[in-house]
Amino acid sequence: SGPSPMNERVERANAICISFTRRIAFGGVLAMLIVAGVTIVDIFFRVVFNSPISAMNEIVAMVFAIAITACFPAGIAQRVHLRVNILSNYFGEKLSSWLTAIGSLLLFWMFALFTWRIGVYATEMYLRDATTMILNIPRSPFLWAVTFLCGISAIVQYVVFAGDVFTARSKSPGIYRGITTLCLLGGLLITLVVILIFDGAVAALSTPAKASPVMTALVIFGLVWVLLFLLIPIGAVMVLLGFIGMSLLLDPSPALSVVGSEVAEFLTNGQLVVLPLFLMMGVLASAAGLSEDIYRLAQALLGNLRGGLALATIGGCAGFGAVTGSSVATATTIGRVALPEMSQRGYEVGFSAGCVAAGGTLGALVPPSSALILYAFLTEESIGQLFVAALVPAALGVLLYMLTISAYVRLVPNAAPAPGKINTTELMSELRRGLTVIVLFAVVMGGIYIGLFTATEAASVGVIGAFLVALFRGKLRGGDFWNVMGETASITAMIYVLILGGITISFFLGITELPEFLTKKVAQMDLAPLGIITLLLVVYILLGAVMESFSIMVITVPVIAGLIVDLGFDLTWWGVIMLVVVEIGLITPPFGINVFVLKAVAGADLPLTAVFRGVMPFVGADIVKLILLVLLPSLVLWLPSTMFN
């Protein structure tokens, strides 16, 4: 028998949502690109004529609030939300599919909550006749546009929920066929019931919650992990539990006001534009073929050395990380180029894969780094300072990886073939082609370092530079441009939902005094500060082995940041250290995400055990790097101290 008429209607609705939301996202990403171009014009006027565009930050903030929110529906339709899949294999396909449907319903609640409260906030702004500081532009129209887009997101999410219910039903043949209709109606009914009983439930629980805010925080934090292990999307868990925690401690009405105001103020924060622009820069750089350019240049430079292709892989990963800021993207992209080349030249398969998996971790460390931008949002640290602070650790990582390769190919001669000779003609050709990436990185980071650009302006320069390269190389023709816009929208939606969850749970934890409680407990352990840091590093390596860096930061930074400050450590230093240690987890057995990414890229010809065996020497190099950065904080903090202010 064929699919039921209801199932066909849901599939049709899902297809319509994907098509419709893609067009909305296209408009949002195109607006980001246009604003980046206008920002470059502003830089030119400021530098050449000392006459910048008036109130550029206000214009950018309002436009980007709409542009970022326009990415949400497309991300929802494409199901980009991050989940913790550690236990998914133990649940089985049937249970996992039903848990996925429950997670989709909770995401619907999250977007419905945003729609309601941002709409209320927009109305308050209208009644107060609130305007921007310089241009006196009314704020309410922009916030209503954000509300409208959040409303579309909620509708699309319910369509996704319907699709997930049908998928779960198809994997449960013994269940009554009408359960799908009951679930769809039940989703709305449960939503209504939760709304009706919420105030009463909070009133019943608020007295004990207010009597022990720290215990409330610990319970909520425990529930966060329980729901994450049950495959509930991270963003939904953080937003909804953060809101519940605030309701218990502040009462529902103030908690609702906080959700509306905090989310709205965050989306209209002019500093936000740096993240989607750098994300777009990475997507455009990948589309333009800059990854191949970097790898070929490194190969031409290092090919005369023993293990030259392995060294080139590390150099290629570092170079591509400079334009993507993502470990997984770097490992995947360079892996597709490097693995076949190294196999053809006679490199041992496990050693080759280990080089790419380890080199991929440089993608998040070499600035501009998306993970460091997220950390900056969560801790209110300077993005520019964090970028510059990561330069020396990134260079140290490249050096240690290359030393590891040099030692390994001498200890295990069969791992790599004999070295070749430098082809001067090929070197000059690759140098000319790779000059694009070198110049792009130098302009972006050099501009930040000498104070010519803010981080936001540097992102605009980077994205326009990558766009022009892709355009001149003919990489944005036909559907390619759509693909770039769609990928940018999907990544933006995924990360911003995580950030919104992070700021919600951060506000809740801030009013519970949990960080202060943890500081006192740590003090009672009578451990030296470095001893406590060591314990944290072990925990982060374990987390990094099973989770993605964005997820770890959103969940832990709100709790840990206060503890780090109370221990007397610098938050810029800790941001780099935490990123380094999380990236170590990405290549650490038994789960290392980068290892599984390389296995997926290489296919059946690459045994998983071979990848883990090949990556272990690089784990040793990472441990050495981590020890040096912890014992010598100046390796992180010296360069930012020399920046132009």
XYZ file of C-alpha atoms in Angstrom:
645
model
C 0.000 0.000 0.000
C 1.148 3.556 -0.785
C 1.556 6.419 1.622
C -1.533 7.752 3.364
C -3.130 10.979 2.060
C -2.179 12.720 5.326
C 1.441 11.647 4.907
C 1.440 12.976 1.341
C 0.067 16.301 2.548
C 2.765 16.571 5.215
C 5.477 15.779 2.684
C 4.042 18.378 0.323
C 3.899 20.938 3.134
C 7.497 20.136 4.028
C 8.622 20.632 0.411
C 6.773 23.959 0.250
C 8.424 25.050 3.511
C 11.903 24.244 2.199
C 11.295 26.161 -1.029
C 9.636 29.129 0.686
C 12.110 29.465 3.536
C 15.035 29.174 1.152
C 13.866 32.348 -0.567
C 13.475 34.161 2.746
C 16.967 33.090 3.786
C 18.350 34.165 0.424
C 17.042 37.673 1.084
C 18.557 37.692 4.561
C 22.005 36.486 3.466
C 21.992 38.838 0.483
C 21.251 41.710 2.881
C 24.285 40.662 4.956
C 26.439 40.707 1.833
C 25.179 44.161 0.850
C 25.820 45.523 4.351
C 29.358 44.110 4.177
C 29.871 46.058 0.958
C 28.525 49.246 2.511
C 30.835 48.707 5.492
C 33.839 48.663 3.184
C 32.649 51.944 1.677
C 32.412 53.312 5.224
C 36.001 52.203 5.946
C 37.190 53.900 2.760
C 35.469 57.185 3.622
C 36.828 57.069 7.170
C 40.431 56.305 6.183
C 40.677 58.503 3.083
C 38.371 61.423 3.890
C 38.064 61.061 7.679
C 34.304 61.118 7.120
C 32.614 57.787 7.975
C 28.970 57.067 7.215
C 26.869 58.489 10.044
C 25.578 55.965 12.601
C 26.711 52.966 10.549
C 26.502 50.704 13.613
C 22.815 51.504 14.094
C 21.975 50.716 10.486
C 23.945 47.475 10.554
C 22.409 46.327 13.846
C 18.819 46.751 12.700
C 19.330 45.230 9.253
C 21.209 42.246 10.656
C 18.539 41.573 13.283
C 16.120 40.899 10.428
C 18.702 39.168 8.224
C 19.764 36.722 10.943
C 16.178 35.916 11.904
C 15.401 35.352 8.210
C 17.825 32.416 8.327
C 15.871 30.630 11.087
C 12.994 29.219 8.973
C 15.407 27.758 6.403
C 17.538 26.197 9.127
C 14.426 24.671 10.679
C 13.183 23.292 7.369
C 16.581 21.671 6.817
C 16.720 20.323 10.402
C 20.133 21.772 11.249
C 19.687 21.891 15.035
C 22.471 20.262 17.028
C 21.736 17.262 19.235
C 23.928 15.153 21.500
C 23.896 11.730 19.836
C 25.988 9.836 22.361
C 23.222 7.366 23.283
C 21.308 7.265 19.998
C 22.708 3.834 19.054
C 21.499 2.413 22.371
C 17.959 3.745 21.980
C 17.304 1.989 18.707
C 15.737 3.442 15.579
C 12.160 3.343 16.862
C 12.741 5.133 20.182
C 15.162 7.611 18.606
C 12.558 8.632 16.039
C 9.942 9.305 18.737
C 12.457 11.261 20.823
C 13.253 13.305 17.716
C 9.543 14.109 17.340
C 9.377 15.228 20.981
C 12.408 17.420 20.400
C 10.682 18.990 17.405
C 7.666 19.849 19.561
C 9.922 21.513 22.121
C 11.574 23.522 19.352
C 8.100 24.649 18.304
C 7.492 25.831 21.878
C 10.787 27.703 21.827
C 10.024 29.606 18.623
C 6.439 30.240 19.730
C 7.810 31.710 22.977
C 10.193 33.943 21.016
C 7.387 35.095 18.711
C 5.114 35.996 21.603
C 7.638 37.774 23.778
C 9.522 39.650 21.051
C 6.123 40.787 19.757
C 5.231 42.090 23.211
C 8.623 43.806 23.454
C 8.132 45.389 20.020
C 4.765 46.729 21.146
C 6.367 48.207 24.257
C 8.996 49.890 22.065
C 6.213 51.317 19.886
C 4.262 52.669 22.865
C 7.440 54.243 24.264
C 8.279 55.660 20.837
C 11.755 54.117 21.244
C 14.292 55.110 18.593
C 17.970 54.567 17.866
C 20.410 56.920 19.569
C 21.803 58.875 16.609
C 19.477 58.588 13.624
C 16.306 58.389 15.744
C 15.000 55.500 13.646
C 11.955 53.840 15.273
C 12.963 50.433 16.641
C 9.531 48.811 16.667
C 9.216 48.126 12.877
C 12.459 46.152 12.926
C 11.354 44.198 15.991
C 7.969 43.454 14.421
C 9.791 42.107 11.373
C 11.827 39.869 13.702
C 8.568 38.794 15.380
C 7.015 37.931 12.020
C 10.025 35.829 11.012
C 10.004 34.034 14.372
C 6.310 33.313 13.782
C 7.128 31.784 10.400
C 9.837 29.755 12.147
C 7.291 28.399 14.634
C 4.903 27.395 11.829
C 7.671 25.701 9.851
C 8.812 23.915 13.000
C 5.324 22.468 13.498
C 5.419 21.156 9.939
C 8.766 19.557 10.783
C 7.179 18.091 13.915
C 4.434 16.601 11.756
C 7.025 15.040 9.465
C 8.929 13.632 12.430
C 5.723 12.108 13.811
C 5.039 10.355 10.510
C 8.625 9.130 10.381
C 8.335 7.764 13.919
C 5.027 6.113 13.043
C 6.558 4.452 9.963
C 9.251 2.924 12.177
C 6.628 1.584 14.616
C 4.517 -0.827 12.514
C 2.725 -2.281 15.513
C 1.193 1.045 16.559
C -2.302 2.161 15.553
C -2.093 4.101 12.247
C -4.254 6.916 13.578
C -1.621 7.685 16.210
C -0.101 10.204 13.815
C -3.227 12.344 13.710
C -3.589 12.016 17.471
C 0.019 13.165 17.944
C -0.434 16.196 15.711
C -3.604 17.241 17.504
C -2.035 16.233 20.799
C 0.931 18.496 20.165
C -1.389 21.503 20.043
C -3.437 20.203 22.978
C -0.343 19.624 25.122
C 0.846 23.130 24.246
C -2.478 24.556 25.419
C -2.424 22.508 28.632
C 1.139 23.608 29.436
C 0.121 27.250 28.975
C -2.902 26.814 31.249
C -1.138 24.992 34.095
C 2.264 26.701 33.901
C 1.541 29.518 36.364
C 0.038 27.138 38.903
C 2.908 24.681 38.650
C 5.452 27.475 39.072
C 3.565 28.859 42.079
C 3.665 25.423 43.724
C 7.398 25.001 43.163
C 8.650 28.567 43.504
C 8.835 28.667 47.324
C 11.351 25.797 47.685
C 13.154 27.011 44.541
C 13.589 30.527 45.952
C 14.651 29.105 49.312
C 17.648 27.379 47.647
C 18.581 29.033 44.335
C 21.816 27.056 44.067
C 20.001 23.737 44.412
C 17.501 24.931 41.805
C 20.397 25.703 39.464
C 21.929 22.265 40.034
C 18.606 20.533 39.356
C 18.055 22.547 36.160
C 21.626 21.884 35.055
C 21.096 18.173 35.683
C 17.884 18.249 33.642
C 19.819 19.939 30.829
C 22.084 16.894 30.535
C 19.224 14.413 30.864
C 17.299 16.035 28.012
C 20.425 16.373 25.885
C 21.096 12.659 26.219
C 17.465 12.069 25.173
C 18.242 13.687 21.782
C 16.391 16.943 22.492
C 17.976 19.799 20.452
C 20.472 21.783 22.512
C 18.940 25.191 21.768
C 15.462 24.141 22.884
C 16.791 22.580 26.087
C 18.743 25.672 27.078
C 15.990 28.181 26.257
C 13.080 26.296 27.825
C 14.884 25.161 30.974
C 16.453 28.595 31.378
C 12.990 30.133 31.133
C 11.545 27.624 33.624
C 14.397 28.344 36.051
C 13.845 32.107 35.760
C 10.111 31.608 36.294
C 10.756 29.701 39.503
C 13.072 32.367 40.895
C 11.559 35.553 39.447
C 7.935 34.468 38.793
C 6.562 33.911 35.256
C 5.786 37.510 34.310
C 9.313 38.895 34.887
C 10.779 35.762 33.298
C 8.696 36.313 30.160
C 9.833 39.932 30.018
C 13.462 38.850 30.339
C 13.124 36.365 27.468
C 11.615 38.999 25.190
C 14.024 41.789 26.057
C 17.202 39.696 26.220
C 16.588 37.956 22.885
C 15.500 41.169 21.154
C 18.442 43.172 22.505
C 20.834 40.404 21.545
C 19.540 40.210 17.968
C 19.812 43.987 17.573
C 23.359 44.097 18.973
C 25.668 45.545 16.318
C 28.529 43.280 17.459
C 26.570 40.265 16.220
C 27.316 40.848 12.567
C 30.854 39.537 12.879
C 29.794 35.874 13.235
C 27.532 35.418 10.172
C 29.979 37.417 8.048
C 32.912 35.200 8.979
C 30.700 32.147 8.445
C 29.833 33.440 4.970
C 33.509 34.125 4.310
C 34.286 30.472 5.024
C 31.493 29.195 2.764
C 32.562 31.509 -0.076
C 36.229 30.558 0.359
C 35.316 26.884 0.121
C 33.185 27.519 -2.981
C 36.021 29.509 -4.582
C 38.377 26.539 -4.272
C 40.767 28.222 -1.849
C 41.229 24.951 0.049
C 42.832 23.348 -2.999
C 44.986 26.450 -3.531
C 46.325 26.306 0.007
C 47.016 22.584 -0.134
C 48.789 22.759 -3.498
C 50.938 25.668 -2.297
C 51.923 23.806 0.876
C 52.655 20.729 -1.241
C 54.893 22.723 -3.594
C 56.762 24.274 -0.650
C 57.245 21.122 1.431
C 57.252 18.340 -1.164
C 61.038 17.990 -1.097
C 60.988 16.933 2.580
C 60.383 13.436 3.854
C 56.687 13.242 4.666
C 56.213 16.359 2.543
C 52.552 15.677 1.717
C 51.790 15.085 5.389
C 53.474 18.390 6.230
C 51.526 20.035 3.401
C 48.307 18.647 4.871
C 49.007 20.361 8.187
C 49.885 23.585 6.386
C 46.759 23.295 4.249
C 44.553 22.743 7.282
C 46.029 25.775 9.034
C 45.615 27.920 5.930
C 42.067 26.806 5.262
C 41.202 27.288 8.929
C 42.160 30.927 8.441
C 39.159 31.379 6.166
C 36.631 28.917 7.632
C 37.061 28.816 11.416
C 35.656 25.289 11.672
C 37.414 22.031 12.587
C 34.942 19.678 10.969
C 34.742 21.764 7.777
C 38.539 21.883 7.553
C 38.967 18.139 8.116
C 36.248 17.349 5.581
C 37.438 19.750 2.871
C 41.169 19.089 3.137
C 40.480 15.376 3.600
C 38.769 15.166 0.216
C 41.856 16.715 -1.403
C 44.664 15.193 0.656
C 43.634 11.571 1.251
C 43.509 10.494 -2.425
C 46.759 12.354 -3.139
C 48.605 10.752 -0.217
C 47.238 7.313 -1.048
C 48.425 7.660 -4.634
C 51.919 8.653 -3.448
C 52.234 5.611 -1.164
C 51.552 7.055 2.310
C 50.347 4.641 4.983
C 46.564 5.021 5.184
C 46.252 5.428 8.958
C 49.064 7.969 9.087
C 47.436 9.973 6.273
C 44.065 10.028 7.994
C 45.673 10.930 11.324
C 47.353 13.947 9.714
C 44.065 15.228 8.315
C 42.047 14.556 11.495
C 44.630 16.316 13.654
C 45.193 19.116 11.158
C 41.447 19.705 11.101
C 41.545 20.801 14.746
C 43.602 23.798 13.620
C 40.539 25.016 11.726
C 38.860 26.244 14.904
C 42.035 27.632 16.469
C 43.476 29.632 13.563
C 41.630 32.971 13.552
C 39.098 34.052 12.545
C 37.472 31.308 14.637
C 33.709 30.870 14.934
C 34.137 29.133 18.290
C 36.081 32.088 19.690
C 33.385 34.478 18.465
C 30.791 32.402 20.313
C 32.967 32.450 23.434
C 33.268 36.230 23.133
C 29.477 36.584 23.045
C 29.057 34.366 26.100
C 31.737 36.135 28.182
C 31.629 39.678 26.723
C 35.342 39.461 25.906
C 36.875 41.268 22.911
C 36.646 39.298 19.669
C 39.745 41.033 18.299
C 41.758 40.243 21.454
C 40.728 36.580 21.267
C 41.677 36.340 17.592
C 45.121 37.806 18.188
C 45.578 35.677 21.334
C 45.034 32.526 19.257
C 47.790 33.312 16.716
C 50.773 32.075 18.745
C 48.981 28.909 20.003
C 47.926 28.161 16.416
C 51.499 28.608 15.173
C 52.737 26.435 18.053
C 50.212 23.757 17.078
C 51.394 23.772 13.458
C 55.034 23.552 14.552
C 54.434 20.652 16.950
C 52.392 18.734 14.369
C 55.141 19.165 11.775
C 57.803 18.057 14.265
C 55.641 15.022 15.052
C 55.430 14.140 11.354
C 59.181 14.567 10.880
C 59.911 12.287 13.825
C 57.286 9.700 12.858
C 58.432 9.223 9.245
C 61.974 8.625 10.508
C 60.902 6.160 13.186
C 58.461 4.405 10.806
C 60.068 4.688 7.339
C 57.237 2.802 5.623
C 54.722 5.490 6.653
C 55.860 7.845 3.865
C 57.724 7.533 0.550
C 61.107 9.048 -0.218
C 61.074 12.832 -0.683
C 60.763 14.389 -4.108
C 62.347 17.505 -5.552
C 61.106 21.076 -5.620
C 59.743 22.071 -9.004
C 60.497 25.801 -9.179
C 58.023 26.431 -11.987
C 55.241 24.627 -10.098
C 56.157 26.441 -6.882
C 55.888 29.878 -8.487
C 52.584 28.952 -10.130
C 51.085 27.727 -6.853
C 52.487 30.719 -5.003
C 50.730 33.098 -7.388
C 47.463 31.228 -6.989
C 47.809 30.865 -3.214
C 48.662 34.524 -2.814
C 44.936 35.259 -2.677
C 44.508 33.431 0.634
C 47.695 34.885 2.087
C 46.629 38.433 1.276
C 43.075 37.867 2.517
C 44.278 36.533 5.870
C 46.942 39.237 6.227
C 44.460 42.038 5.543
C 41.808 40.683 7.918
C 44.087 39.877 10.857
C 46.562 42.690 10.196
C 43.741 45.225 10.117
C 42.479 44.008 13.503
C 45.968 43.960 15.025
C 46.988 47.492 14.028
C 43.590 48.934 14.866
C 42.611 49.791 11.278
C 39.486 47.601 11.483
C 37.140 46.515 14.176
C 36.380 42.784 14.147
C 33.087 43.568 12.386
C 34.804 45.613 9.689
C 37.447 42.910 9.244
C 34.662 40.366 8.724
C 33.142 42.603 6.050
C 36.495 42.901 4.280
C 36.959 39.134 4.468
C 33.537 38.241 3.122
C 33.699 40.736 0.236
C 37.211 39.539 -0.601
C 36.095 35.892 -0.646
C 32.988 36.842 -2.656
C 35.049 38.613 -5.325
C 37.462 35.678 -5.606
C 34.575 33.230 -6.031
C 32.879 35.554 -8.522
C 35.971 36.095 -10.690
C 36.677 32.358 -10.708
C 33.187 31.649 -11.993
C 32.174 29.682 -8.870
C 28.896 31.539 -8.266
C 27.097 30.727 -11.488
C 23.606 29.262 -11.589
C 22.791 27.131 -8.571
C 26.212 27.620 -6.963
C 25.225 31.035 -5.629
C 22.016 29.556 -4.193
C 24.057 26.809 -2.525
C 26.418 29.335 -0.918
C 23.506 31.393 0.380
C 21.687 28.300 1.646
C 24.720 26.914 3.450
C 25.397 30.282 5.085
C 21.775 30.507 6.239
C 21.787 26.968 7.658
C 25.006 27.432 9.629
C 23.873 30.858 10.872
C 20.538 29.455 12.068
C 22.186 26.539 13.852
C 24.716 28.669 15.718
C 22.341 31.492 16.646
C 19.784 29.136 18.147
C 22.622 27.796 20.297
C 23.624 31.326 21.296
C 20.053 32.266 22.209
C 19.951 29.187 24.391
C 23.263 30.186 25.932
C 22.191 33.712 26.872
C 18.906 32.423 28.336
C 20.552 29.833 30.561
C 23.322 32.336 31.420
C 20.793 34.845 32.747
C 19.162 32.142 34.856
C 22.475 30.905 36.276
C 23.499 34.487 36.999
C 20.601 34.993 39.407
C 21.213 31.672 41.180
C 24.762 32.526 42.344
C 25.873 29.074 41.199
C 29.322 30.302 40.039
C 29.966 31.788 43.480
C 28.837 28.528 45.087
C 31.196 26.516 42.883
C 34.041 28.894 43.718
C 33.511 28.330 47.444
C 33.339 24.557 46.985
C 36.513 24.574 44.926
C 38.248 26.670 47.596
C 37.283 24.046 50.193
C 39.057 21.376 48.111
C 42.337 23.068 49.061
C 43.771 22.583 45.580
C 46.166 24.985 43.883
C 44.553 26.982 41.060
C 46.538 25.016 38.471
C 45.281 21.796 40.037
C 41.700 22.952 39.526
C 42.494 23.992 35.950
C 43.943 20.519 35.355
C 40.718 18.877 36.546
C 38.705 21.120 34.247
C 40.952 20.279 31.313
C 40.428 16.549 31.836
C 36.656 17.099 31.880
C 36.819 19.170 28.699
C 38.874 16.535 26.868
C 36.225 13.958 27.768
C 33.443 16.291 26.610
C 35.302 17.099 23.408
C 35.520 13.401 22.601
C 31.737 13.110 22.378
C 30.434 16.613 21.626
C 31.005 19.488 19.214
C 32.859 22.587 20.468
C 29.902 24.978 20.031
C 27.698 22.748 22.170
C 30.281 22.428 24.923
C 30.798 26.172 25.115
C 27.103 27.026 25.257
C 26.485 24.506 28.037
C 29.551 25.088 30.217
C 30.825 28.653 29.768
C 27.966 30.274 31.733
C 28.922 28.122 34.713
C 32.707 28.034 34.384
C 33.550 31.631 33.408
C 32.906 33.060 36.875
C 34.979 30.314 38.469
C 37.927 31.069 36.159
C 37.843 34.760 37.069
C 37.661 34.001 40.797
C 40.669 31.714 40.468
C 42.600 34.710 39.139
C 42.920 33.644 35.508
C 42.344 35.789 32.421
C 39.181 34.996 30.428
C 40.962 35.634 27.123
C 43.592 33.062 28.118
C 40.913 30.607 29.213
C 38.987 31.010 25.949
C 42.014 29.891 23.948
C 42.884 27.132 26.433
C 39.324 25.794 26.436
C 39.209 25.752 22.643
C 42.540 23.932 22.471
C 41.455 21.284 24.950
C 38.054 20.761 23.335
C 39.753 20.321 19.956
C 42.009 17.667 21.506
C 38.828 15.815 22.367
C 37.819 15.841 18.688
C 40.629 13.394 17.890
C 40.667 11.448 21.162
C 39.410 7.823 21.283
C 36.895 6.355 21.542
C 34.543 8.915 20.001
C 36.624 11.748 18.426
C 34.283 13.478 15.966
C 37.013 14.377 13.462
C 38.015 10.730 13.265
C 34.493 9.698 12.274
C 34.329 12.575 9.790
C 37.482 11.266 8.082
C 36.073 7.749 8.110
C 32.937 9.051 6.353
C 35.032 10.916 3.762
C 37.321 7.952 3.019
C 34.649 5.246 3.065
C 35.100 1.517 3.586
C 38.754 1.531 2.498
C 39.782 3.242 5.735
C 39.415 1.162 8.937
C 38.433 3.203 11.988
C 41.160 1.573 14.079
C 43.748 2.745 11.546
C 42.601 6.360 11.924
C 42.811 6.210 15.717
C 46.234 4.607 15.499
C 47.399 7.276 13.078
C 46.104 10.164 15.158
C 47.638 9.163 18.511
C 51.076 10.770 17.892
C 49.263 14.046 17.238
C 47.303 13.703 20.475
C 50.693 13.527 22.208
C 51.758 16.724 20.423
C 48.527 18.401 21.518
C 49.148 17.478 25.149
C 52.610 19.069 24.929
C 51.045 22.204 23.401
C 48.410 22.349 26.142
C 50.999 22.026 28.913
C 53.077 24.836 27.412
C 50.065 27.152 27.090
C 48.944 26.480 30.659
C 52.390 26.879 32.227
C 53.345 29.850 30.021
C 50.250 32.080 29.762
C 52.344 34.723 27.997
C 52.219 32.538 24.875
C 48.541 33.475 24.716
C 48.501 36.926 26.300
C 51.657 38.618 25.028
C 50.530 39.355 21.469
C 47.143 40.870 22.483
C 49.026 43.160 24.906
C 50.900 44.677 21.945
C 47.759 45.470 19.947
C 46.985 49.009 18.892
C 44.149 50.359 21.084
